[in-house]
C-alpha cells in the first residue's frame, strides 16, 4: 500500500520572509506547501487544485492595514469552496480585524509574530475538522443520490436499512464486485442500480439479466453473444450482455440459478474479462463491474456441490443483505405513498390517500412478496378504489377472505395466491418454492414477473 499523500497547504502572503519561515516550519511537520503573493494568485490556485488548508494574510498593499483585500479574498474563497478551512494571519494591533474575518467564515487566526506550537496545533486541528466536514458532505450527497437521483428512489428510512445505505455509500464508488442477498421482491435490482449510479461508471451502461429466467439452451448466447450461423436461429451476429455492459455494470439477477455446466465459463470471464461468442474462437474482452443477486443460500449450495466455491469468492467481494419488508415496517407508509403517487399518475385516478384501516392492514400484513407485493397491492387498490381514499378492502390483503372466495376467483388469481402462499411457506426462497410447485426455475420466474410478485 502506498503512503497517504501529505496534506497540501496554500500560503498567501506578500512577504517572502514570512512565506519561507512558514514553508520550513510546515515542511518539518510533513506538510506540502504552495505559496502565492497576491489575492488573485490565491483564487487561481484554489480554482485549479485541492488544498487541505489556506493560511492567508489579511493585508497585501504596502502601508495598508485595513484588511479589505484579505476580507474580499476570504469571500471569494468561500464562494469557490466553503469546506476549505481558512486561517488568517494578522498583527497584534489588528486582532479586531481577525475576529471580523472569523465572523465571515475564517476558522481561526494567528498573530504575527506567531508561536510555533500554537500555529501548528491550529493547522493540525483545522485540517482534521475540514476533512471531517468534507467527508460528511460527500456522504450526504451520496445518500441524497441513493434516495432519489439517478433512477427510481431508494426509500429507506428504517433502522434496518441504514446499514444498506452505508454500504452503498462506501462501496458504490469502487469497482468491487457485490453480491446482494435477500428474499424475492426486496429490491435487489434497485440497490444494484444505486451502486452503479454512485460509481465512476455511472455514465456507462447498466445491463441487467435475470439468470433464473434464461433457459439453459440460450444461456451462453445471452451472456457472451453469438456469430451468424452458430445455431439454427442465428441469422446474424449478436452481442451478449458482457459486451453490452463494457465500461459499465452488469447485473446478474438470481445468480444462484446459473447452470452447473456454465459456471466454469462464467468464472473465467469474471477473472479475466475474456470470453468467446458462441460459434467463434476469437477471444473478446469486456471491462465490467459485476453486481449479482440471489435469494438462495449460496454457501449451502457450495457445500451441496451445486455452486462453485471459487466463483462465489469472485462474486462476493462485498456481500450486501437486504432485509425483508416485515423487518422494516417503518418504511411501509413511505413506500405506500410512493407507489400510490406512481399509480395514480399512471392510471389518472383521483385517489389521494389511504384511510386508517388500510394503513393498519398494510402495517400488519406479512408481505411474503416484500416490496414488490406491496407495489402490486397498491396498483390493484388504485384501480379498485371507488372514492378518494383507498380502503382496507381495496387492498385484498386478508388471506382468509381470499380462501373463502376461492371458487369465485379466476385461474390467474388462484395461481397468484398459490405462489404467494408457497413463497411464504418457503421463507421467500424462490428456488424451494419452484421445486414445491413442480415448476422449472425459468417457468417459475416468468410467473413471478407475470403476477408482480
GROMACS .gro file of C-alpha atoms in nm, residues 38-272:
model
  235
   38UNK     CA    1  -0.144   3.809  -0.413
   39UNK     CA    2  -0.519   3.750  -0.368
   40UNK     CA    3  -0.562   3.692  -0.742
   41UNK     CA    4  -0.297   3.418  -0.738
   42UNK     CA    5  -0.465   3.258  -0.433
   43UNK     CA    6  -0.800   3.245  -0.613
   44UNK     CA    7  -0.638   3.092  -0.920
   45UNK     CA    8  -0.465   2.826  -0.709
   46UNK     CA    9  -0.786   2.725  -0.530
   47UNK     CA   10  -0.968   2.709  -0.862
   48UNK     CA   11  -0.713   2.470  -1.010
   49UNK     CA   12  -0.604   2.246  -0.719
   50UNK     CA   13  -0.728   2.094  -0.394
   51UNK     CA   14  -0.587   2.215  -0.064
   52UNK     CA   15  -0.634   2.095   0.293
   53UNK     CA   16  -0.593   2.448   0.437
   54UNK     CA   17  -0.544   2.810   0.333
   55UNK     CA   18  -0.312   3.015   0.558
   56UNK     CA   19  -0.356   3.377   0.446
   57UNK     CA   20  -0.254   3.729   0.540
   58UNK     CA   21  -0.521   3.998   0.553
   59UNK     CA   22  -0.312   4.283   0.410
   60UNK     CA   23  -0.128   4.289   0.075
   61UNK     CA   24  -0.094   4.653  -0.037
   62UNK     CA   25   0.203   4.834   0.114
   63UNK     CA   26   0.128   5.073   0.404
   64UNK     CA   27  -0.228   4.935   0.425
   65UNK     CA   28  -0.376   4.776   0.739
   66UNK     CA   29  -0.748   4.790   0.660
   67UNK     CA   30  -0.763   4.422   0.569
   68UNK     CA   31  -1.006   4.491   0.285
   69UNK     CA   32  -0.810   4.283   0.034
   70UNK     CA   33  -0.796   3.992   0.275
   71UNK     CA   34  -1.169   4.007   0.353
   72UNK     CA   35  -1.251   4.025  -0.016
   73UNK     CA   36  -1.025   3.723  -0.078
   74UNK     CA   37  -1.198   3.534   0.203
   75UNK     CA   38  -1.538   3.593   0.043
   76UNK     CA   39  -1.413   3.467  -0.294
   77UNK     CA   40  -1.262   3.155  -0.137
   78UNK     CA   41  -1.590   3.087   0.046
   79UNK     CA   42  -1.768   3.107  -0.287
   80UNK     CA   43  -1.526   2.866  -0.451
   81UNK     CA   44  -1.507   2.607  -0.171
   82UNK     CA   45  -1.696   2.663   0.153
   83UNK     CA   46  -1.539   2.349   0.303
   84UNK     CA   47  -1.178   2.474   0.268
   85UNK     CA   48  -1.053   2.575   0.615
   86UNK     CA   49  -0.908   2.928   0.619
   87UNK     CA   50  -0.674   3.052   0.894
   88UNK     CA   51  -0.594   3.424   0.878
   89UNK     CA   52  -0.272   3.591   0.992
   90UNK     CA   53  -0.264   3.939   1.138
   91UNK     CA   54  -0.055   4.168   1.357
   92UNK     CA   55  -0.139   4.210   1.726
   93UNK     CA   56  -0.280   4.554   1.653
   94UNK     CA   57  -0.533   4.403   1.411
   95UNK     CA   58  -0.697   4.138   1.630
   96UNK     CA   59  -1.038   4.300   1.576
   97UNK     CA   60  -0.986   4.254   1.203
   98UNK     CA   61  -0.913   3.883   1.258
   99UNK     CA   62  -1.232   3.849   1.462
  100UNK     CA   63  -1.426   4.006   1.174
  101UNK     CA   64  -1.265   3.758   0.935
  102UNK     CA   65  -1.382   3.469   1.156
  103UNK     CA   66  -1.731   3.615   1.160
  104UNK     CA   67  -1.721   3.598   0.778
  105UNK     CA   68  -1.608   3.236   0.764
  106UNK     CA   69  -1.243   3.204   0.865
  107UNK     CA   70  -1.189   2.910   1.103
  108UNK     CA   71  -0.917   3.062   1.323
  109UNK     CA   72  -0.639   3.323   1.331
  110UNK     CA   73  -0.276   3.357   1.433
  111UNK     CA   74  -0.091   3.674   1.519
  112UNK     CA   75   0.245   3.784   1.385
  113UNK     CA   76   0.497   3.701   1.512
  114UNK     CA   77   0.342   3.362   1.582
  115UNK     CA   78   0.407   3.096   1.841
  116UNK     CA   79   0.518   2.783   1.653
  117UNK     CA   80   0.342   2.521   1.873
  118UNK     CA   81   0.016   2.719   1.869
  119UNK     CA   82   0.026   2.770   1.492
  120UNK     CA   83   0.096   2.400   1.431
  121UNK     CA   84  -0.187   2.300   1.667
  122UNK     CA   85  -0.430   2.527   1.481
  123UNK     CA   86  -0.318   2.392   1.143
  124UNK     CA   87  -0.349   2.030   1.255
  125UNK     CA   88  -0.693   2.080   1.413
  126UNK     CA   89  -0.836   2.273   1.121
  127UNK     CA   90  -0.713   2.019   0.864
  128UNK     CA   91  -0.875   1.738   1.064
  129UNK     CA   92  -1.201   1.930   1.101
  130UNK     CA   93  -1.202   2.025   0.733
  131UNK     CA   94  -1.151   1.664   0.632
  132UNK     CA   95  -1.442   1.556   0.853
  133UNK     CA   96  -1.671   1.825   0.709
  134UNK     CA   97  -1.586   1.726   0.354
  135UNK     CA   98  -1.642   1.356   0.428
  136UNK     CA   99  -1.978   1.430   0.589
  137UNK     CA  100  -2.097   1.643   0.297
  138UNK     CA  101  -1.982   1.382   0.048
  139UNK     CA  102  -2.174   1.112   0.236
  140UNK     CA  103  -2.485   1.328   0.250
  141UNK     CA  104  -2.463   1.397  -0.123
  142UNK     CA  105  -2.424   1.026  -0.192
  143UNK     CA  106  -2.719   0.939   0.031
  144UNK     CA  107  -2.931   1.200  -0.143
  145UNK     CA  108  -2.836   1.034  -0.470
  146UNK     CA  109  -2.925   0.695  -0.328
  147UNK     CA  110  -3.266   0.818  -0.217
  148UNK     CA  111  -3.375   0.981  -0.536
  149UNK     CA  112  -3.131   1.069  -0.809
  150UNK     CA  113  -3.018   0.851  -1.093
  151UNK     CA  114  -3.318   0.621  -1.133
  152UNK     CA  115  -3.608   0.523  -0.908
  153UNK     CA  116  -3.578   0.645  -0.548
  154UNK     CA  117  -3.450   0.412  -0.278
  155UNK     CA  118  -3.699   0.469   0.002
  156UNK     CA  119  -3.524   0.364   0.321
  157UNK     CA  120  -3.575   0.547   0.649
  158UNK     CA  121  -3.589   0.242   0.879
  159UNK     CA  122  -3.307   0.136   1.109
  160UNK     CA  123  -3.290  -0.200   0.929
  161UNK     CA  124  -3.198  -0.024   0.603
  162UNK     CA  125  -2.936   0.209   0.750
  163UNK     CA  126  -2.653  -0.044   0.709
  164UNK     CA  127  -2.760  -0.097   0.347
  165UNK     CA  128  -2.732   0.275   0.270
  166UNK     CA  129  -2.396   0.295   0.447
  167UNK     CA  130  -2.252   0.007   0.245
  168UNK     CA  131  -2.380   0.158  -0.082
  169UNK     CA  132  -2.219   0.490   0.005
  170UNK     CA  133  -1.885   0.329   0.094
  171UNK     CA  134  -1.864   0.057  -0.169
  172UNK     CA  135  -2.063   0.208  -0.456
  173UNK     CA  136  -1.785   0.439  -0.582
  174UNK     CA  137  -1.542   0.146  -0.608
  175UNK     CA  138  -1.516  -0.124  -0.875
  176UNK     CA  139  -1.563  -0.406  -0.622
  177UNK     CA  140  -1.793  -0.692  -0.719
  178UNK     CA  141  -2.101  -0.703  -0.495
  179UNK     CA  142  -2.333  -0.991  -0.411
  180UNK     CA  143  -2.677  -0.874  -0.296
  181UNK     CA  144  -2.875  -1.128  -0.095
  182UNK     CA  145  -3.233  -1.122   0.026
  183UNK     CA  146  -3.576  -1.265  -0.030
  184UNK     CA  147  -3.760  -1.229  -0.357
  185UNK     CA  148  -3.905  -0.881  -0.405
  186UNK     CA  149  -3.687  -0.697  -0.152
  187UNK     CA  150  -3.544  -0.455  -0.411
  188UNK     CA  151  -3.214  -0.615  -0.507
  189UNK     CA  152  -3.235  -0.477  -0.860
  190UNK     CA  153  -3.294  -0.124  -0.733
  191UNK     CA  154  -2.995  -0.145  -0.499
  192UNK     CA  155  -2.784  -0.265  -0.792
  193UNK     CA  156  -2.889   0.046  -0.987
  194UNK     CA  157  -2.790   0.267  -0.695
  195UNK     CA  158  -2.449   0.102  -0.665
  196UNK     CA  159  -2.398   0.179  -1.035
  197UNK     CA  160  -2.529   0.535  -1.001
  198UNK     CA  161  -2.271   0.634  -0.737
  199UNK     CA  162  -1.979   0.469  -0.919
  200UNK     CA  163  -1.732   0.613  -1.168
  201UNK     CA  164  -1.915   0.401  -1.429
  202UNK     CA  165  -2.246   0.588  -1.381
  203UNK     CA  166  -2.236   0.738  -1.732
  204UNK     CA  167  -2.172   0.396  -1.886
  205UNK     CA  168  -2.428   0.118  -1.948
  206UNK     CA  169  -2.612  -0.066  -1.672
  207UNK     CA  170  -2.713  -0.401  -1.819
  208UNK     CA  171  -2.939  -0.640  -1.631
  209UNK     CA  172  -3.008  -1.007  -1.698
  210UNK     CA  173  -3.228  -1.245  -1.500
  211UNK     CA  174  -3.029  -1.567  -1.487
  212UNK     CA  175  -3.328  -1.751  -1.341
  213UNK     CA  176  -3.538  -1.671  -1.645
  214UNK     CA  177  -3.285  -1.796  -1.903
  215UNK     CA  178  -3.339  -2.146  -2.044
  216UNK     CA  179  -3.010  -2.337  -2.029
  217UNK     CA  180  -3.001  -2.369  -2.407
  218UNK     CA  181  -2.969  -1.992  -2.463
  219UNK     CA  182  -2.764  -1.905  -2.155
  220UNK     CA  183  -2.426  -1.886  -2.328
  221UNK     CA  184  -2.563  -1.687  -2.622
  222UNK     CA  185  -2.736  -1.435  -2.392
  223UNK     CA  186  -2.428  -1.374  -2.179
  224UNK     CA  187  -2.148  -1.399  -2.435
  225UNK     CA  188  -2.323  -1.341  -2.769
  226UNK     CA  189  -2.303  -1.546  -3.089
  227UNK     CA  190  -2.192  -1.520  -3.450
  228UNK     CA  191  -2.404  -1.576  -3.755
  229UNK     CA  192  -2.465  -1.945  -3.823
  230UNK     CA  193  -2.365  -2.058  -3.473
  231UNK     CA  194  -2.700  -2.238  -3.447
  232UNK     CA  195  -3.022  -2.268  -3.646
  233UNK     CA  196  -3.180  -1.934  -3.549
  234UNK     CA  197  -2.854  -1.734  -3.551
  235UNK     CA  198  -2.935  -1.519  -3.855
  236UNK     CA  199  -2.678  -1.251  -3.769
  237UNK     CA  200  -2.402  -1.167  -3.522
  238UNK     CA  201  -2.533  -1.069  -3.179
  239UNK     CA  202  -2.353  -0.910  -2.885
  240UNK     CA  203  -2.401  -1.067  -2.544
  241UNK     CA  204  -2.464  -0.893  -2.213
  242UNK     CA  205  -2.095  -0.874  -2.124
  243UNK     CA  206  -2.017  -0.685  -2.443
  244UNK     CA  207  -2.317  -0.455  -2.400
  245UNK     CA  208  -2.202  -0.369  -2.047
  246UNK     CA  209  -1.841  -0.292  -2.149
  247UNK     CA  210  -1.717   0.000  -1.940
  248UNK     CA  211  -2.023  -0.016  -1.718
  249UNK     CA  212  -2.201  -0.253  -1.482
  250UNK     CA  213  -2.352  -0.596  -1.546
  251UNK     CA  214  -2.625  -0.701  -1.302
  252UNK     CA  215  -2.672  -1.079  -1.279
  253UNK     CA  216  -3.003  -1.136  -1.102
  254UNK     CA  217  -3.068  -1.476  -0.941
  255UNK     CA  218  -2.706  -1.581  -0.994
  256UNK     CA  219  -2.768  -1.895  -0.790
  257UNK     CA  220  -2.958  -2.039  -1.087
  258UNK     CA  221  -2.659  -2.040  -1.322
  259UNK     CA  222  -2.637  -2.390  -1.476
  260UNK     CA  223  -2.352  -2.603  -1.339
  261UNK     CA  224  -2.230  -2.661  -1.694
  262UNK     CA  225  -2.177  -2.285  -1.743
  263UNK     CA  226  -2.010  -2.199  -1.412
  264UNK     CA  227  -1.654  -2.267  -1.533
  265UNK     CA  228  -1.702  -2.034  -1.833
  266UNK     CA  229  -1.850  -1.769  -1.608
  267UNK     CA  230  -1.557  -1.800  -1.367
  268UNK     CA  231  -1.305  -1.747  -1.646
  269UNK     CA  232  -1.485  -1.435  -1.767
  270UNK     CA  233  -1.518  -1.295  -1.416
  271UNK     CA  234  -1.145  -1.350  -1.355
  272UNK     CA  235  -1.006  -1.229  -1.688
   0.00000   0.00000   0.00000
